[in-house]
Coordinates of N, CA and C in Angstrom, one line a residue:
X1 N -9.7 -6.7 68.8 CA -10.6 -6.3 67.7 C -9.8 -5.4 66.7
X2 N -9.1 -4.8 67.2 CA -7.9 -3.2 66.3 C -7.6 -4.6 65.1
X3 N -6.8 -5.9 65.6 CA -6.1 -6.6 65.1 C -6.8 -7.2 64.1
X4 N -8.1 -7.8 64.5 CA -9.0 -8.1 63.4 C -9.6 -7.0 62.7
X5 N -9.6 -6.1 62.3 CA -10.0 -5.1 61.8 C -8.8 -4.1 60.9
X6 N -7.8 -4.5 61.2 CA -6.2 -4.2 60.1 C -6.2 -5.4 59.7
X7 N -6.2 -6.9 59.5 CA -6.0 -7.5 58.9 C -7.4 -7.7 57.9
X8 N -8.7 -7.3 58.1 CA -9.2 -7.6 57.0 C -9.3 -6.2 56.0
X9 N -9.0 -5.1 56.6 CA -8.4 -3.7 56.0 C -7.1 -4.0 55.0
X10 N -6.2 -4.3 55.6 CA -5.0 -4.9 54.8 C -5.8 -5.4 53.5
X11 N -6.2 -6.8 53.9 CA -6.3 -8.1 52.6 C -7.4 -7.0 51.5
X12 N -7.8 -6.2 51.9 CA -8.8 -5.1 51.1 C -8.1 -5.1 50.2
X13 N -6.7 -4.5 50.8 CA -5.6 -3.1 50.2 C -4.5 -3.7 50.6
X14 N -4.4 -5.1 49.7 CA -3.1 -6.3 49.9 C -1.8 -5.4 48.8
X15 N -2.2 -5.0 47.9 CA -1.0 -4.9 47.0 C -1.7 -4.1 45.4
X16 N -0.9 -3.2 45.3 CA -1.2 -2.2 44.6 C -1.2 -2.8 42.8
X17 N -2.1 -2.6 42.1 CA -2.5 -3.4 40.7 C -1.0 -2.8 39.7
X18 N -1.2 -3.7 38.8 CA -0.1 -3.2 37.9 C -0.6 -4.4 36.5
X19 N -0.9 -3.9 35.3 CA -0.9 -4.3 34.2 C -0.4 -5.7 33.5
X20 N 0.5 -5.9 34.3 CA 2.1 -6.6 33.4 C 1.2 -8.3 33.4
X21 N 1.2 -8.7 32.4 CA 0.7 -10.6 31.7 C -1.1 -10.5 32.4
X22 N -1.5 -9.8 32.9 CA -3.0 -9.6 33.7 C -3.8 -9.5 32.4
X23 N -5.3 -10.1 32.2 CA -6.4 -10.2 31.0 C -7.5 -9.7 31.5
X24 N -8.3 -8.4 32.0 CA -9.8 -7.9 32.5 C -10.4 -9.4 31.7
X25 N -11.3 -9.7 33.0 CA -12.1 -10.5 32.9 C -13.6 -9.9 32.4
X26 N -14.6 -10.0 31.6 CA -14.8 -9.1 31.4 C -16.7 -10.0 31.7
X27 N -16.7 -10.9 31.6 CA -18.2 -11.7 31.7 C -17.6 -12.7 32.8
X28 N -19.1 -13.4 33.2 CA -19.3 -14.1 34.2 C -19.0 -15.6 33.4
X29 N -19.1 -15.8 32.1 CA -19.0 -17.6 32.0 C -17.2 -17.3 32.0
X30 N -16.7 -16.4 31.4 CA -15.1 -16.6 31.7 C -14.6 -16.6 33.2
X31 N -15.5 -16.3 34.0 CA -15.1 -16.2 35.6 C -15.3 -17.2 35.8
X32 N -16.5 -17.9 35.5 CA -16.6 -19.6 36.0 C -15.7 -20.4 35.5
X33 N -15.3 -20.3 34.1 CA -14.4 -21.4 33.8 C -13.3 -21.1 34.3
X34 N -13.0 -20.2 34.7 CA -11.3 -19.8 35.3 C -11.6 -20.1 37.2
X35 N -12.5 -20.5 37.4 CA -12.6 -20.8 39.2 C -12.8 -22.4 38.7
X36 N -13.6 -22.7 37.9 CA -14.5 -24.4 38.2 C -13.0 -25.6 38.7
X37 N -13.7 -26.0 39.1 CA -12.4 -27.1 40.2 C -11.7 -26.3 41.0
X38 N -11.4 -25.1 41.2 CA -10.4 -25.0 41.6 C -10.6 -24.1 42.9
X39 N -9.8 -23.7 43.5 CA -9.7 -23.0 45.1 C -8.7 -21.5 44.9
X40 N -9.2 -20.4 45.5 CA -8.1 -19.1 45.5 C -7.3 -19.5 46.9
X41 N -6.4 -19.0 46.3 CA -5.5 -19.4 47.6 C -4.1 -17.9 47.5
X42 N -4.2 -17.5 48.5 CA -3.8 -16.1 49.0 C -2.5 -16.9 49.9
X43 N -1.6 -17.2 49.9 CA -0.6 -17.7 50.9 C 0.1 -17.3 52.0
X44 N 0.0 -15.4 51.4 CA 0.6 -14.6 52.7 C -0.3 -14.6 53.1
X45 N -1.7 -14.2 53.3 CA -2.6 -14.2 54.5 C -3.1 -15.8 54.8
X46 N -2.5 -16.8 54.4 CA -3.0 -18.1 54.9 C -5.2 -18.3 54.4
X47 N -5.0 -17.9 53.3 CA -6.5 -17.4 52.7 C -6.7 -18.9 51.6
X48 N -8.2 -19.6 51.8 CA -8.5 -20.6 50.9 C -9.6 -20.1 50.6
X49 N -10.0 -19.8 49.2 CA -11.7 -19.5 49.5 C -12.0 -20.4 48.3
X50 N -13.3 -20.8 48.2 CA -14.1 -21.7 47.5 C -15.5 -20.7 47.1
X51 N -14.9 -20.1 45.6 CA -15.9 -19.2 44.5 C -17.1 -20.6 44.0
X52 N -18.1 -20.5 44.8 CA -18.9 -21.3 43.9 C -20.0 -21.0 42.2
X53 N -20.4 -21.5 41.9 CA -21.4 -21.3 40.6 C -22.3 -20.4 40.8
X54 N -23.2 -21.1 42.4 CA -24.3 -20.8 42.7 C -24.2 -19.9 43.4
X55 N -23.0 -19.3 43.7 CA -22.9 -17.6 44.2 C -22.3 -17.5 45.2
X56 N -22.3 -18.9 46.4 CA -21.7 -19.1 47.8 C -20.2 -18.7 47.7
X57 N -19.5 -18.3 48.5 CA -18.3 -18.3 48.9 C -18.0 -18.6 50.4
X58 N -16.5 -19.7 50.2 CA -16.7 -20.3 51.4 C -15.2 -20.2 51.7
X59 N -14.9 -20.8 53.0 CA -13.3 -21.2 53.3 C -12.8 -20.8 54.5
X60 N -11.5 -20.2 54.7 CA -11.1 -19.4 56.0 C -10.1 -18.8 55.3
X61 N -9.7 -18.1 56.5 CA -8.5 -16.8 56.6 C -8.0 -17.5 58.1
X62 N -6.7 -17.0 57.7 CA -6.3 -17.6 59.3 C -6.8 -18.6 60.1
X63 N -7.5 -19.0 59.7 CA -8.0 -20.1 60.3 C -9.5 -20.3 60.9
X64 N -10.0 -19.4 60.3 CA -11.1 -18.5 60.8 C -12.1 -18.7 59.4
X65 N -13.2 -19.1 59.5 CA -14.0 -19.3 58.9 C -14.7 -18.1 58.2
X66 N -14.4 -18.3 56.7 CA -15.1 -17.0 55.6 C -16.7 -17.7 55.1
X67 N -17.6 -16.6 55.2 CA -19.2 -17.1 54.0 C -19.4 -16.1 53.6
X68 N -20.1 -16.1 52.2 CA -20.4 -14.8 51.6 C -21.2 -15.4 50.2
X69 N -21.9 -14.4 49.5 CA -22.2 -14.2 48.5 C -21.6 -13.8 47.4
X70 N -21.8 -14.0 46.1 CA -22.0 -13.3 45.5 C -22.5 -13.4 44.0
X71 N -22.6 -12.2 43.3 CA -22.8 -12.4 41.8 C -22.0 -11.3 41.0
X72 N -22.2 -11.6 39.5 CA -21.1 -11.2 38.8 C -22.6 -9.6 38.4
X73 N -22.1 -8.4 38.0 CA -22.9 -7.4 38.0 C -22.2 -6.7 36.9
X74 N -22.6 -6.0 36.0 CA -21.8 -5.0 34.8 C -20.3 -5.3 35.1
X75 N -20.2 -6.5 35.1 CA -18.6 -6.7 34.3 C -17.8 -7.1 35.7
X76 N -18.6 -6.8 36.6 CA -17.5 -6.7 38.3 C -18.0 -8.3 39.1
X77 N -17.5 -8.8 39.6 CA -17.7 -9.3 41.0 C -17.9 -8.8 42.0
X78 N -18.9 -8.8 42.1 CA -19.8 -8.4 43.3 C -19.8 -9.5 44.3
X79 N -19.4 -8.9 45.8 CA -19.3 -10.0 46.7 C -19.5 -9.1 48.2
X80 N -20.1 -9.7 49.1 CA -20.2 -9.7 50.7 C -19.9 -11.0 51.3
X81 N -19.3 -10.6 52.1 CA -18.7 -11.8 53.3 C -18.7 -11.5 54.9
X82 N -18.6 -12.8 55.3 CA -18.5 -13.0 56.7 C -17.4 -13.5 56.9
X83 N -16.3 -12.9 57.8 CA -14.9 -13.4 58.4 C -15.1 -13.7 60.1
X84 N -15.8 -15.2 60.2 CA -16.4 -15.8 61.9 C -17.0 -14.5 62.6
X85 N -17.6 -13.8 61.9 CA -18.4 -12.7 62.9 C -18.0 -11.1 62.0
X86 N -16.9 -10.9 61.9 CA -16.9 -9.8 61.3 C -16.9 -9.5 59.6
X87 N -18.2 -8.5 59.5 CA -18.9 -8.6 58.1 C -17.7 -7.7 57.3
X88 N -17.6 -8.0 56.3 CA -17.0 -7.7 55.1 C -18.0 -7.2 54.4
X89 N -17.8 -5.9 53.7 CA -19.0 -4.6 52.9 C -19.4 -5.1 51.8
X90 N -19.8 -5.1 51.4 CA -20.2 -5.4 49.9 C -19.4 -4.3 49.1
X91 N -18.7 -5.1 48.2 CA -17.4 -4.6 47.2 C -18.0 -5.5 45.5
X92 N -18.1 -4.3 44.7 CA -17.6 -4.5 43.2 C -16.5 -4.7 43.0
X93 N -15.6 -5.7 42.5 CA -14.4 -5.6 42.1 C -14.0 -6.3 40.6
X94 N -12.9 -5.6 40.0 CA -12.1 -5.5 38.9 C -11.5 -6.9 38.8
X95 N -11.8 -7.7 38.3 CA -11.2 -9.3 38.0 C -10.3 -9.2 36.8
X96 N -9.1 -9.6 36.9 CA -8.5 -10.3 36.0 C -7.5 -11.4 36.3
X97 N -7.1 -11.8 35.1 CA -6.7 -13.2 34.9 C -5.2 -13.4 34.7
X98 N -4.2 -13.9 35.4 CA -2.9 -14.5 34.3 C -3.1 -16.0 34.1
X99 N -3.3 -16.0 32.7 CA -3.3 -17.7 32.3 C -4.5 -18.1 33.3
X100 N -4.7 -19.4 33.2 CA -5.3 -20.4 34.3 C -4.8 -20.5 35.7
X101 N -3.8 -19.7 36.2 CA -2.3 -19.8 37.3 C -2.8 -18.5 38.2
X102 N -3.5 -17.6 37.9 CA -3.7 -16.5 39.1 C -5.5 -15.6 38.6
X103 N -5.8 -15.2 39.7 CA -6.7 -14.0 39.7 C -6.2 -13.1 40.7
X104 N -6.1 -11.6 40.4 CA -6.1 -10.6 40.9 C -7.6 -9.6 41.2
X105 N -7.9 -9.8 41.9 CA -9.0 -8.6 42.6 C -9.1 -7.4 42.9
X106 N -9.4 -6.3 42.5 CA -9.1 -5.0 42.5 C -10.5 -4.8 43.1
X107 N -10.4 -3.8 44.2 CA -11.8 -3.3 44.5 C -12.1 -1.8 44.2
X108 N -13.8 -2.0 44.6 CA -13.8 -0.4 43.8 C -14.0 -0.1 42.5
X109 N -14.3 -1.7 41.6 CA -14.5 -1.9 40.3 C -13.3 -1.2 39.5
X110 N -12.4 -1.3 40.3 CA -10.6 -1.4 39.8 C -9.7 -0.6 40.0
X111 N -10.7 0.7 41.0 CA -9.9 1.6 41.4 C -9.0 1.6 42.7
X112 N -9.2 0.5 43.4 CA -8.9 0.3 44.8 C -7.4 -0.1 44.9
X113 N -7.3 -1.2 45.5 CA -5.9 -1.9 46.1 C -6.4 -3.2 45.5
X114 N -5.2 -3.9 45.4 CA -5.6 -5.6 44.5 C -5.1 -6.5 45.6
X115 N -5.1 -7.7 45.4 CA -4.9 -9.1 45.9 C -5.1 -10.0 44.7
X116 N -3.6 -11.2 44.3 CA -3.4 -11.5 43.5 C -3.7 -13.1 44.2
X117 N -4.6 -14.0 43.8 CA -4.8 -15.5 44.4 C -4.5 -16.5 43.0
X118 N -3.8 -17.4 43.9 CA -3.0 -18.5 42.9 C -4.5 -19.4 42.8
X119 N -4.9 -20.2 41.9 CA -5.7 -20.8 41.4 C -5.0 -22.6 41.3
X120 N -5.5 -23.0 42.8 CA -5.3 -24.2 43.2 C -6.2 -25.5 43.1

């Protein structure tokens, strides 16, 4: 359990934000056009997730089945998840964009730790 409980602590607080080619996403129809077809994919943590329209978030981590919610709230993504049993908090987070090629997730509505996902 320690082990499952540092790796989803980690992916929280994957990698520290930094400005450089990044665009604040700033509305929900630019979050949709920048997800529609496509899949986040995190590769150090072996992470697929599927941001839908209708709010669902789906996929795995490790191999390990992710569900969750969410919706877009004063500018943030707002999301709760399930990782096969262990609940993930409900987090506002800081979205932005490189090109059509990445999103970075900042928690804490952008004061936290980021995770940068390639858009597959």
């Amino acid at each position: 359990m320690r082990l499952l409980r540092y790796l989803v602590l980690s992916l929280s607080a994957a990698l520290p934000a930094s400005a450089a080619d990044f665009q604040t996403v700033l509305d929900r129809d630019k979050f949709l056009s920048l997800i529609e077809g496509h899949e986040l994919h995190l590769d150090t943590w072996n992470i697929r997730l599927q941001v839908k329209p209708n709010g669902q978030i789906s996929g795995d981590m490790l191999g390990w089945e992710v569900t969750g919610n969410w919706q877009w709230k004063d500018g943030y993504f707002c999301r709760e998840m399930d990782w096969s049993g262990y609940e993930i908090d409900y987090n506002c987070q800081l979205v932005e964009a490189r090109g059509a090629e990445a999103l970075r997730f900042t928690v804490d509505q952008g004061a936290g730790k980021s995770a940068t996902f390639q858009l597959k």
